[in-house]
mmCIF file of N, CA, C and O in Angstrom:
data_model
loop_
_atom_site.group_PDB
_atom_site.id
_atom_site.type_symbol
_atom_site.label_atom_id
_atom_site.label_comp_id
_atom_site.label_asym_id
_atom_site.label_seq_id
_atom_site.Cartn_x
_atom_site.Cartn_y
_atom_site.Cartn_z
ATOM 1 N N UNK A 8 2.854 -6.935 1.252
ATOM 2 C CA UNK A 8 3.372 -7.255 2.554
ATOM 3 C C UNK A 8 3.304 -6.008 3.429
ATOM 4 O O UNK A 8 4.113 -5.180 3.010
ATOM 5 N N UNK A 9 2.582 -5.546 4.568
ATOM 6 C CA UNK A 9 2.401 -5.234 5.378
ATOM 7 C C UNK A 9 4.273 -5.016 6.171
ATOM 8 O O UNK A 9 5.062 -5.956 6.264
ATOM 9 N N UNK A 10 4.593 -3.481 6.658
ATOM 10 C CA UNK A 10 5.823 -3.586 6.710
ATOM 11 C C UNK A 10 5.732 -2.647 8.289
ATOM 12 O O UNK A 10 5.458 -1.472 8.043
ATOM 13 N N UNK A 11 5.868 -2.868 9.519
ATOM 14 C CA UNK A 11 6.090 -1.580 10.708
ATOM 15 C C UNK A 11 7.131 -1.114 10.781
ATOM 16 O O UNK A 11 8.153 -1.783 10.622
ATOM 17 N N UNK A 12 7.130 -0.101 10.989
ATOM 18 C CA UNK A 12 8.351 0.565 12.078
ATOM 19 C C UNK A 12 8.438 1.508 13.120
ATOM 20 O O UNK A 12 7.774 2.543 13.189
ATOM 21 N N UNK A 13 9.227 1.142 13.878
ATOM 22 C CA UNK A 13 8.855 1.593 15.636
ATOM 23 C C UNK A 13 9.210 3.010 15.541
ATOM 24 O O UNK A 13 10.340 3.417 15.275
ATOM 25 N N UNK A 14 7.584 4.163 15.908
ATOM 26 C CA UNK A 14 7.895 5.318 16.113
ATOM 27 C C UNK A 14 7.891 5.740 17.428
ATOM 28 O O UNK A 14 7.553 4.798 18.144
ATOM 29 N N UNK A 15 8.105 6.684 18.022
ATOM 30 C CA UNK A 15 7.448 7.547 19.485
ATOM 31 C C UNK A 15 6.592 8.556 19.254
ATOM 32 O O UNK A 15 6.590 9.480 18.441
ATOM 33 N N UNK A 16 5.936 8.251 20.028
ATOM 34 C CA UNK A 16 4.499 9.052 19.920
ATOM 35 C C UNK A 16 4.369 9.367 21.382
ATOM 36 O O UNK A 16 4.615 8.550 22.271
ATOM 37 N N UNK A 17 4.075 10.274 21.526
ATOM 38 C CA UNK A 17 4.104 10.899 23.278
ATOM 39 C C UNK A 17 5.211 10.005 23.826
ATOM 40 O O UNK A 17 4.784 8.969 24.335
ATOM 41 N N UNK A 18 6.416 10.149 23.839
ATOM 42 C CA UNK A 18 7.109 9.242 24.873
ATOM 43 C C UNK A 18 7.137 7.636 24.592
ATOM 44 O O UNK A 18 8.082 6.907 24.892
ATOM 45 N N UNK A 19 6.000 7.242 23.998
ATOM 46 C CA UNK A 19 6.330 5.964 23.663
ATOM 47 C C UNK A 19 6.496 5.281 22.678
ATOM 48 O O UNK A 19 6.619 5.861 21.599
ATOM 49 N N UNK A 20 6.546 3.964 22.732
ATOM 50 C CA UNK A 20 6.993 2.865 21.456
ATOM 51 C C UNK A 20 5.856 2.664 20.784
ATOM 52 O O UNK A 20 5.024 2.125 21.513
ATOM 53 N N UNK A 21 5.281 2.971 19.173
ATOM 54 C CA UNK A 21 4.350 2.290 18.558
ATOM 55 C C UNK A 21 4.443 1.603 17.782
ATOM 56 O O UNK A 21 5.647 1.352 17.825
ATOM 57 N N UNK A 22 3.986 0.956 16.899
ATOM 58 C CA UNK A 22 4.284 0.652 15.509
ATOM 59 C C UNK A 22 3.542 0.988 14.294
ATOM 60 O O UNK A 22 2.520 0.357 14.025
ATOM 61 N N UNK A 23 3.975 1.946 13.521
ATOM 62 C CA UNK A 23 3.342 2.329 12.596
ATOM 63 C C UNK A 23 3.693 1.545 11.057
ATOM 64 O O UNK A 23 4.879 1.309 10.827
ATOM 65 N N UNK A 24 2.742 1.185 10.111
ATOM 66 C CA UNK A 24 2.792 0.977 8.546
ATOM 67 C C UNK A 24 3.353 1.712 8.179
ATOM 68 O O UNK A 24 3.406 2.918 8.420
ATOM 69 N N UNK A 25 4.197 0.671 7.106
ATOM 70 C CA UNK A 25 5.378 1.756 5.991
ATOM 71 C C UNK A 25 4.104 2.319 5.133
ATOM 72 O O UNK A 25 3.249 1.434 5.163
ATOM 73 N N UNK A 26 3.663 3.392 4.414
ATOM 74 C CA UNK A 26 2.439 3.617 3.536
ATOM 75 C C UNK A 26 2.842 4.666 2.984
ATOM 76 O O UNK A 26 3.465 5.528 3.604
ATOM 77 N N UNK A 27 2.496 4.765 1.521
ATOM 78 C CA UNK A 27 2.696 6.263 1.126
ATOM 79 C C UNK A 27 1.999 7.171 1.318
ATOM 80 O O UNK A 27 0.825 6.891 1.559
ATOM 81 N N UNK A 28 2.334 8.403 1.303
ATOM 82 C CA UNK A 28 1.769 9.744 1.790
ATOM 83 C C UNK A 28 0.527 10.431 0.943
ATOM 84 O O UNK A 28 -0.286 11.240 1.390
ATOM 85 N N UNK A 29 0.589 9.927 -0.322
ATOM 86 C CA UNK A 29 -0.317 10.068 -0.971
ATOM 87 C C UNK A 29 -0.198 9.471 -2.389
ATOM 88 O O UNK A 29 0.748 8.881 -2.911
ATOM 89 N N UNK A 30 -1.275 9.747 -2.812
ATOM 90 C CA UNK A 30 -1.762 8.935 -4.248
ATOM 91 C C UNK A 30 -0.797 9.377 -5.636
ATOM 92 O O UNK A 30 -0.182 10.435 -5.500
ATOM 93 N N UNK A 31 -0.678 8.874 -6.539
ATOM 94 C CA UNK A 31 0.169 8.588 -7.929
ATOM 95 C C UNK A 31 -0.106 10.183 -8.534
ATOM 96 O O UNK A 31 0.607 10.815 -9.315
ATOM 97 N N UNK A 32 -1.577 10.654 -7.798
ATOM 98 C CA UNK A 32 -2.144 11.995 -8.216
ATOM 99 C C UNK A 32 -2.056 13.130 -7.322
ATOM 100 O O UNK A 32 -2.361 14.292 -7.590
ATOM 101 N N UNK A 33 -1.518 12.579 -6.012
ATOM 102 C CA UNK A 33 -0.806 13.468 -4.813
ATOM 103 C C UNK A 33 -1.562 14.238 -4.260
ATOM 104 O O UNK A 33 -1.504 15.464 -4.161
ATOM 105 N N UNK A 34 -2.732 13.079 -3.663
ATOM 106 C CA UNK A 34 -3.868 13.824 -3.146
ATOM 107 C C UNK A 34 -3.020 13.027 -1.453
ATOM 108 O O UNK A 34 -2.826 11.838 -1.201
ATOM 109 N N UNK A 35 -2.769 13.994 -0.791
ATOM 110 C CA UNK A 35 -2.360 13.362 0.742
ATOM 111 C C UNK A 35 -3.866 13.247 1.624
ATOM 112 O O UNK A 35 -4.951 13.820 1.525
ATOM 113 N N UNK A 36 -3.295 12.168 2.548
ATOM 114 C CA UNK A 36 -4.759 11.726 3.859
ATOM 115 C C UNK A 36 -5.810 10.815 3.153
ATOM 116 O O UNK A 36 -6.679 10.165 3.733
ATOM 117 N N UNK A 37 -5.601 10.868 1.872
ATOM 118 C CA UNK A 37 -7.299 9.750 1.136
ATOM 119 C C UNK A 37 -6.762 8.575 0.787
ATOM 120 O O UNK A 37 -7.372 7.834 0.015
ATOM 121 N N UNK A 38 -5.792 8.304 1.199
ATOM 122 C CA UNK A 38 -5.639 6.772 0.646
ATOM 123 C C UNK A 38 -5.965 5.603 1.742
ATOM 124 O O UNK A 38 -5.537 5.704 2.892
ATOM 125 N N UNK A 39 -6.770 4.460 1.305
ATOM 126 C CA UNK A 39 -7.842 3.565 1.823
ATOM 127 C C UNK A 39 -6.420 2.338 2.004
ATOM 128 O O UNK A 39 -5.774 2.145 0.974
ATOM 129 N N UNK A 40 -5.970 1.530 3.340
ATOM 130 C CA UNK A 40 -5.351 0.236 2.582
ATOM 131 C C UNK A 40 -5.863 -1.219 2.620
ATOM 132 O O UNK A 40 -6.486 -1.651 3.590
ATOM 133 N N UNK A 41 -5.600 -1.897 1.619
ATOM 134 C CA UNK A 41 -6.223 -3.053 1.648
ATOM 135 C C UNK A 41 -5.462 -4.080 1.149
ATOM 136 O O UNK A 41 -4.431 -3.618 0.662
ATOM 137 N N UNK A 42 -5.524 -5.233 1.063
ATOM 138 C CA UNK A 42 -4.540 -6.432 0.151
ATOM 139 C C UNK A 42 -5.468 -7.536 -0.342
ATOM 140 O O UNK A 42 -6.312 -8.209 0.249
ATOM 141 N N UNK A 43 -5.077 -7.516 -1.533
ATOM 142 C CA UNK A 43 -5.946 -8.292 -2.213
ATOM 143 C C UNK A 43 -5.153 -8.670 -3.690
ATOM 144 O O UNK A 43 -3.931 -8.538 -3.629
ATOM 145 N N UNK A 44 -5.647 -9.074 -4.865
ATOM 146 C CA UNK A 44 -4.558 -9.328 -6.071
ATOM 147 C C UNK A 44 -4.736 -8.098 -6.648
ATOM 148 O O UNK A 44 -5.709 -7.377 -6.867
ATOM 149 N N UNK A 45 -3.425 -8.029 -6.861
ATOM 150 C CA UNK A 45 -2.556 -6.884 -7.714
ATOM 151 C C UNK A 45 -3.579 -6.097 -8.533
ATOM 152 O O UNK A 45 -4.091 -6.919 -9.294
ATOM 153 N N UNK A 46 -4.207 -4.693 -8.770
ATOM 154 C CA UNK A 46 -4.948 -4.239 -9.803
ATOM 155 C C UNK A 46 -4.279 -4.212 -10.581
ATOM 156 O O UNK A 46 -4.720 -3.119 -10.937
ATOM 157 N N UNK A 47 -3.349 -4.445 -11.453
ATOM 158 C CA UNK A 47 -2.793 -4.336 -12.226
ATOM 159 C C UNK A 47 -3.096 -5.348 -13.771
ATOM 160 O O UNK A 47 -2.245 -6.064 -14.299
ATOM 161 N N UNK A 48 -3.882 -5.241 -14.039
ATOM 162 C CA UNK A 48 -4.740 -6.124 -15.278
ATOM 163 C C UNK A 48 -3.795 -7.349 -15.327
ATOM 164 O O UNK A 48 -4.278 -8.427 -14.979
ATOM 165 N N UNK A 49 -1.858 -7.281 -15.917
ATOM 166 C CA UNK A 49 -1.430 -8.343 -15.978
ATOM 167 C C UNK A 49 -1.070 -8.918 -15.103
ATOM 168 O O UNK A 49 -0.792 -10.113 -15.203
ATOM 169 N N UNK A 50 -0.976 -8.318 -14.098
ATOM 170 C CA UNK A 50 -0.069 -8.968 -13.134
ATOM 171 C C UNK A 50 -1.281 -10.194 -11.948
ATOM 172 O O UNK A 50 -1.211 -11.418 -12.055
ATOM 173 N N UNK A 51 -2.101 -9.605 -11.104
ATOM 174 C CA UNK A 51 -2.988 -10.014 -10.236
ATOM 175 C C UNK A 51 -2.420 -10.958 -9.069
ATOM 176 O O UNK A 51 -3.163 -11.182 -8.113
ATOM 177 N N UNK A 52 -1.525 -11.349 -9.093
ATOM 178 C CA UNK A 52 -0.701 -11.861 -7.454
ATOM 179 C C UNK A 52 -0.865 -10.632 -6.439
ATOM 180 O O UNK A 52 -0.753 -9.419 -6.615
ATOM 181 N N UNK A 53 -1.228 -11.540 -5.107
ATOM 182 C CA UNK A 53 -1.517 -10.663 -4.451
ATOM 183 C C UNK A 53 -0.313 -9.702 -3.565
ATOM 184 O O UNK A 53 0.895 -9.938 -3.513
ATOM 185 N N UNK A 54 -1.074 -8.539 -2.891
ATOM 186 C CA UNK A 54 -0.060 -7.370 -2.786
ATOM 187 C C UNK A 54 -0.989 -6.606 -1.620
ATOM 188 O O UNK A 54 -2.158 -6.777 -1.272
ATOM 189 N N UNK A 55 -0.001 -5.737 -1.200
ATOM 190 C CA UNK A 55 -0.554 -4.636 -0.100
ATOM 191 C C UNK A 55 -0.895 -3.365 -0.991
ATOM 192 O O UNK A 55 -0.076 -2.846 -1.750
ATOM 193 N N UNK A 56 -1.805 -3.058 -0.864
ATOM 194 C CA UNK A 56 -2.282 -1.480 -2.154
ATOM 195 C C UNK A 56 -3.277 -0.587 -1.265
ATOM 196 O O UNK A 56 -3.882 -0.900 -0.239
ATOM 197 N N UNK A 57 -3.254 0.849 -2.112
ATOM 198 C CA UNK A 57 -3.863 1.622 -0.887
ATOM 199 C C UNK A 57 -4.613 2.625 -2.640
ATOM 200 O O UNK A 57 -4.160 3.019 -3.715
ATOM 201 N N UNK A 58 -5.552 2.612 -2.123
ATOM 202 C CA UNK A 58 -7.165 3.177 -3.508
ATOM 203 C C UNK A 58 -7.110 4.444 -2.257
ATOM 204 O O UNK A 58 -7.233 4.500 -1.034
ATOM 205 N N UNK A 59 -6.794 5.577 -3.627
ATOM 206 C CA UNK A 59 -7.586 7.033 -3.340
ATOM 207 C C UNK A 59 -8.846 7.211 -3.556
ATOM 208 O O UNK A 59 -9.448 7.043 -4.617
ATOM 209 N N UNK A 60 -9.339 7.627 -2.333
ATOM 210 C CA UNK A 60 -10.647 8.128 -1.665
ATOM 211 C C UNK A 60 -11.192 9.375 -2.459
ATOM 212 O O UNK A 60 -12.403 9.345 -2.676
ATOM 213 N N UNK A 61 -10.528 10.415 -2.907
ATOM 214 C CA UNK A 61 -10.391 11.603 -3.650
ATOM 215 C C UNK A 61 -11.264 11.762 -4.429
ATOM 216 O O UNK A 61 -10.902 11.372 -5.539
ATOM 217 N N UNK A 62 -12.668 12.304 -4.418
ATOM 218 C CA UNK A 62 -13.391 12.508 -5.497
ATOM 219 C C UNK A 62 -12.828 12.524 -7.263
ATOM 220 O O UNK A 62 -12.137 13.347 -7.864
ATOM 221 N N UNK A 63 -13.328 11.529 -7.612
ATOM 222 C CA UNK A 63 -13.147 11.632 -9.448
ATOM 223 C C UNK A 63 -11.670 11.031 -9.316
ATOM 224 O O UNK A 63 -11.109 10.893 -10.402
ATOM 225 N N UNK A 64 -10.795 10.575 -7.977
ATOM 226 C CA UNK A 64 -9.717 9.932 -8.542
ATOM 227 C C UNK A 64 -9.571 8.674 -8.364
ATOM 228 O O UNK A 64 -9.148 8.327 -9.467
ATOM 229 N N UNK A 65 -9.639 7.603 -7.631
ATOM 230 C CA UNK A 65 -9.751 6.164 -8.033
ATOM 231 C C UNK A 65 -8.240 5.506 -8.343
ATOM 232 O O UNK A 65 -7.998 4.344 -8.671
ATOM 233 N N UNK A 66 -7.411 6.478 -8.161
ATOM 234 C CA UNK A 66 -5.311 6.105 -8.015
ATOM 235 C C UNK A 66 -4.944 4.796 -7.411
ATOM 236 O O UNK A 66 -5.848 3.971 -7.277
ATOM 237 N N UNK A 67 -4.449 4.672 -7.255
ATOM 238 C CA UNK A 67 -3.827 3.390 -6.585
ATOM 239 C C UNK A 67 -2.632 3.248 -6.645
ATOM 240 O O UNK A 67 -1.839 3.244 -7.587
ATOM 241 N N UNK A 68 -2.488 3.079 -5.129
ATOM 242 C CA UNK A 68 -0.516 2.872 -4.623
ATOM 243 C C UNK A 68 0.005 1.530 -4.310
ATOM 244 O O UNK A 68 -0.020 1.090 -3.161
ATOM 245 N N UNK A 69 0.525 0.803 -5.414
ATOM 246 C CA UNK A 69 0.871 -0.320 -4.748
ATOM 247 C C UNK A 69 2.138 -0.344 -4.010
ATOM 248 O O UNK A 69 2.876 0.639 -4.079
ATOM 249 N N UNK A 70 2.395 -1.152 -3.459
ATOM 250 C CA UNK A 70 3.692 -1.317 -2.577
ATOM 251 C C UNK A 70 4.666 -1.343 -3.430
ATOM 252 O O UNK A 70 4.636 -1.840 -4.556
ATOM 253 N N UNK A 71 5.771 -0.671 -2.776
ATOM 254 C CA UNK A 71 6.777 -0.370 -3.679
ATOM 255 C C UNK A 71 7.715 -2.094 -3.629
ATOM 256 O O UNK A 71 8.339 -2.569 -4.577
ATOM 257 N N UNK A 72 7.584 -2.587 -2.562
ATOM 258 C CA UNK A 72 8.321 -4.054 -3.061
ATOM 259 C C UNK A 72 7.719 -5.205 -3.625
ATOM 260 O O UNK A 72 8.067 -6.353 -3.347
ATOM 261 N N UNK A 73 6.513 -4.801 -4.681
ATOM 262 C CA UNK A 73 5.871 -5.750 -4.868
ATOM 263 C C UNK A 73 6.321 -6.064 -6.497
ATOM 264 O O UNK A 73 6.522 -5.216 -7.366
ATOM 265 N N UNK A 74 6.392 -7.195 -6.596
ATOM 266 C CA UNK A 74 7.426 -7.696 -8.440
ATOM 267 C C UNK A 74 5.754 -8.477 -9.271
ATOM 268 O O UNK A 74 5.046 -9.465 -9.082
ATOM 269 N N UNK A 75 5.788 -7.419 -10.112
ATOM 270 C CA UNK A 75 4.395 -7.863 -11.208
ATOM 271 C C UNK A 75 4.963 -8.971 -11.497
ATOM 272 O O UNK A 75 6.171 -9.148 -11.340
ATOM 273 N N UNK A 76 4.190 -9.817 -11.937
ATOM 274 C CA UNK A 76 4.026 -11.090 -13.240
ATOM 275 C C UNK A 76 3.569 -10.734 -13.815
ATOM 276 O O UNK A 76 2.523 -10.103 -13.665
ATOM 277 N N UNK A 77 4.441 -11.094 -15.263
ATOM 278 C CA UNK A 77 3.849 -10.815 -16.297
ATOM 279 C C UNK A 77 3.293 -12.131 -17.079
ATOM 280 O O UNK A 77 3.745 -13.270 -16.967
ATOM 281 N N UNK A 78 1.947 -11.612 -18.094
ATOM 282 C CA UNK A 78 1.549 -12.708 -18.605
ATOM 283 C C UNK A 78 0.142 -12.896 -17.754
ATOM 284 O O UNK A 78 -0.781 -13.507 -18.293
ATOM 285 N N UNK A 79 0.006 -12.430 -16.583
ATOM 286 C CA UNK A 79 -1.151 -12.991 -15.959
ATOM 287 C C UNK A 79 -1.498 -14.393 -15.858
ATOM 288 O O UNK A 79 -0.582 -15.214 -15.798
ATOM 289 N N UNK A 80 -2.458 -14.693 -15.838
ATOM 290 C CA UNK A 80 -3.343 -15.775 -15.203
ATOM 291 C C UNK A 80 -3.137 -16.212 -13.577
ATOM 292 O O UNK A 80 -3.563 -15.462 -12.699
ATOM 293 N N UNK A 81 -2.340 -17.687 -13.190
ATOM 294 C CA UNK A 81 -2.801 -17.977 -11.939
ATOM 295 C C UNK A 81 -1.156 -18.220 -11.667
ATOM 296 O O UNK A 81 -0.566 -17.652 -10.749
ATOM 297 N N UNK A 82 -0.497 -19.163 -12.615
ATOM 298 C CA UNK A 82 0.214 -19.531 -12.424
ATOM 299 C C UNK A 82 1.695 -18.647 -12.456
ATOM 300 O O UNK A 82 1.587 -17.574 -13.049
ATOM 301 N N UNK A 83 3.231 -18.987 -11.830
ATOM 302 C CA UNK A 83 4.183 -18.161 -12.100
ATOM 303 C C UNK A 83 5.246 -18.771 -13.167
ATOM 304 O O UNK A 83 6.214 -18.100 -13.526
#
């Protein structure tokens, strides 16, 4: 889930993404975001996640309010 909150930026109102600052490997600025199902082998319901850019790292931040299923497949 996609989350804003209203910053100021020169004087005015924007809305910026809640996102983390950097990767599980704490590379800051390389993280890519996208939503799609969960990388998470068991889980796969879908989620907001952000893949480090970082040469040789390949990390991945999922959203911190997102609740795995366990067991996988389709169903809950």
């Amino acid at each position: 889930m996609v989350r804003l909150i209203e910053v100021k930026r020169r004087g005015k109102t924007v809305w910026a993404e809640v996102a983390p600052e950097a990767c599980p490997a704490g590379h800051r600025g390389e993280l890519v975001p996208t939503y799609g199902g969960c990388p998470t082998a068991e889980c796969g319901l879908p989620t907001r996640y952000w893949r480090c850019r970082a040469d040789g790292c390949g990390d991945v931040a999922i959203d911190d309010e997102h609740v795995h299923r366990s067991g996988g497949g389709t169903s809950r």
